[in-house]
Amino acid sequence: MTAHETRFRVRYAETDQMGVVYYSNYFIWMELGRAEYCRAMGLRYKDMEVEGGILLAVVDAHCRYLYPARYDEEISVTTTIGRANRRMVEFQYEIRDPAVDRALASGGTKHIFLNRDMKPVKLPEKYFAAFGIE
């Protein structure tokens, strides 16, 4: 299983009145990790959508919050593919504070492949390698 790590700093706008990262931002970080994972595998979302006519629709998303992240902390999102086939892909994420090697959250998203008409389709073979499909 291939893993890809993406690092960035928590922005002030991502925090709430308590100075803690607002919960919905973790899903944005998962999307960032997912896009960077695909890019590292040689696939850009944009190219798959524009050239291949393949869209990824989220059908399930979950996050388990373990420890709060705060403004200006460095964050790492490690993204892996948990499961994939011609109809869907499931990404897994581990969000950590690498400075203290602490898990902050873990989660996953499940996506189905759609065409431009928003109809489910089988993923073309040329994309199999990027999603670990044999």
XYZ file of C-alpha atoms in Angstrom:
134
model
C 0.000 0.000 0.000
C 1.458 3.334 -1.084
C 1.279 6.222 1.364
C 1.767 9.900 0.660
C 2.427 12.582 3.260
C 1.361 16.199 2.790
C 2.543 18.894 5.229
C 1.281 22.420 5.850
C 0.666 24.897 8.691
C -2.669 25.591 10.345
C -3.973 28.958 9.165
C -5.647 31.372 11.587
C -8.880 31.296 9.575
C -9.154 27.552 10.257
C -9.510 28.029 14.016
C -12.610 28.687 16.098
C -13.214 31.026 19.030
C -11.399 28.581 21.335
C -8.264 28.743 19.186
C -8.770 25.155 18.034
C -9.085 24.038 14.421
C -12.788 23.949 13.530
C -13.897 20.371 12.915
C -14.957 20.734 9.278
C -11.448 21.785 8.257
C -10.238 18.223 8.764
C -12.307 17.225 5.729
C -10.643 19.998 3.720
C -7.269 18.632 4.841
C -8.330 15.151 3.725
C -9.167 16.571 0.297
C -5.752 18.229 0.176
C -4.097 14.930 1.093
C -6.161 13.082 -1.525
C -5.280 15.521 -4.304
C -1.576 15.399 -3.412
C -1.685 11.592 -3.201
C -3.093 11.451 -6.739
C -0.532 13.975 -7.970
C 2.281 11.875 -6.458
C 0.886 8.842 -8.328
C 1.122 10.804 -11.582
C -2.552 11.744 -11.802
C -4.096 15.189 -11.477
C -7.804 15.348 -10.604
C -8.246 18.126 -13.126
C -6.827 16.017 -15.965
C -8.987 13.029 -15.054
C -12.079 15.244 -15.084
C -11.280 17.293 -18.192
C -9.532 14.719 -20.380
C -11.091 11.512 -19.092
C -14.540 12.744 -18.154
C -14.255 10.885 -14.833
C -15.488 12.511 -11.628
C -15.026 11.298 -8.046
C -18.182 11.688 -5.964
C -17.961 11.372 -2.193
C -20.545 8.876 -0.930
C -19.206 8.511 2.621
C -16.898 10.540 4.840
C -15.957 10.116 8.467
C -13.460 11.552 10.907
C -12.438 10.525 14.416
C -11.046 13.498 16.330
C -8.335 12.566 18.821
C -6.506 15.735 19.831
C -6.973 19.415 18.914
C -4.818 21.184 16.357
C -4.058 24.865 16.849
C -2.983 27.894 14.824
C 0.486 27.772 13.218
C 1.159 24.137 14.106
C 2.615 22.042 11.325
C 0.238 19.289 10.248
C 0.912 16.133 8.293
C -1.773 14.231 6.422
C -0.805 10.721 5.410
C -3.088 9.381 2.698
C -3.456 5.783 1.584
C -5.947 3.809 -0.444
C -7.798 1.364 1.740
C -9.745 -0.325 -1.036
C -10.345 0.252 -4.739
C -12.002 -1.374 -7.710
C -13.384 -0.247 -11.071
C -16.466 1.298 -9.428
C -15.111 3.008 -6.303
C -12.114 3.997 -4.210
C -11.738 4.425 -0.440
C -9.045 6.727 0.908
C -7.758 6.558 4.490
C -6.168 9.501 6.277
C -4.046 9.988 9.358
C -3.676 13.594 10.484
C -0.757 14.174 12.857
C 1.284 16.832 14.617
C 4.767 15.764 13.487
C 6.535 18.062 15.987
C 5.399 15.855 18.876
C 4.466 12.769 16.823
C 0.848 12.937 17.992
C -2.187 11.639 16.141
C -4.800 14.395 15.820
C -7.458 12.642 13.757
C -8.080 9.720 11.463
C -10.722 9.215 8.853
C -11.756 8.068 5.451
C -13.699 8.955 2.354
C -15.386 6.646 -0.129
C -15.894 7.790 -3.716
C -17.672 6.388 -6.733
C -16.612 7.111 -10.291
C -19.089 9.143 -12.358
C -19.227 10.438 -15.907
C -20.036 14.041 -16.792
C -23.758 13.218 -16.668
C -23.315 12.188 -13.017
C -23.958 8.524 -13.874
C -21.846 5.774 -12.251
C -19.179 4.366 -14.583
C -16.364 1.864 -14.497
C -12.942 3.458 -14.191
C -10.972 3.273 -17.463
C -7.942 0.983 -17.284
C -5.481 3.829 -17.871
C -6.212 5.057 -14.300
C -5.873 1.670 -12.554
C -2.249 2.154 -11.463
C -2.952 5.488 -9.727
C -5.634 3.838 -7.586
C -3.786 0.564 -7.018
C -6.223 -1.495 -9.100
C -4.790 -4.576 -10.782
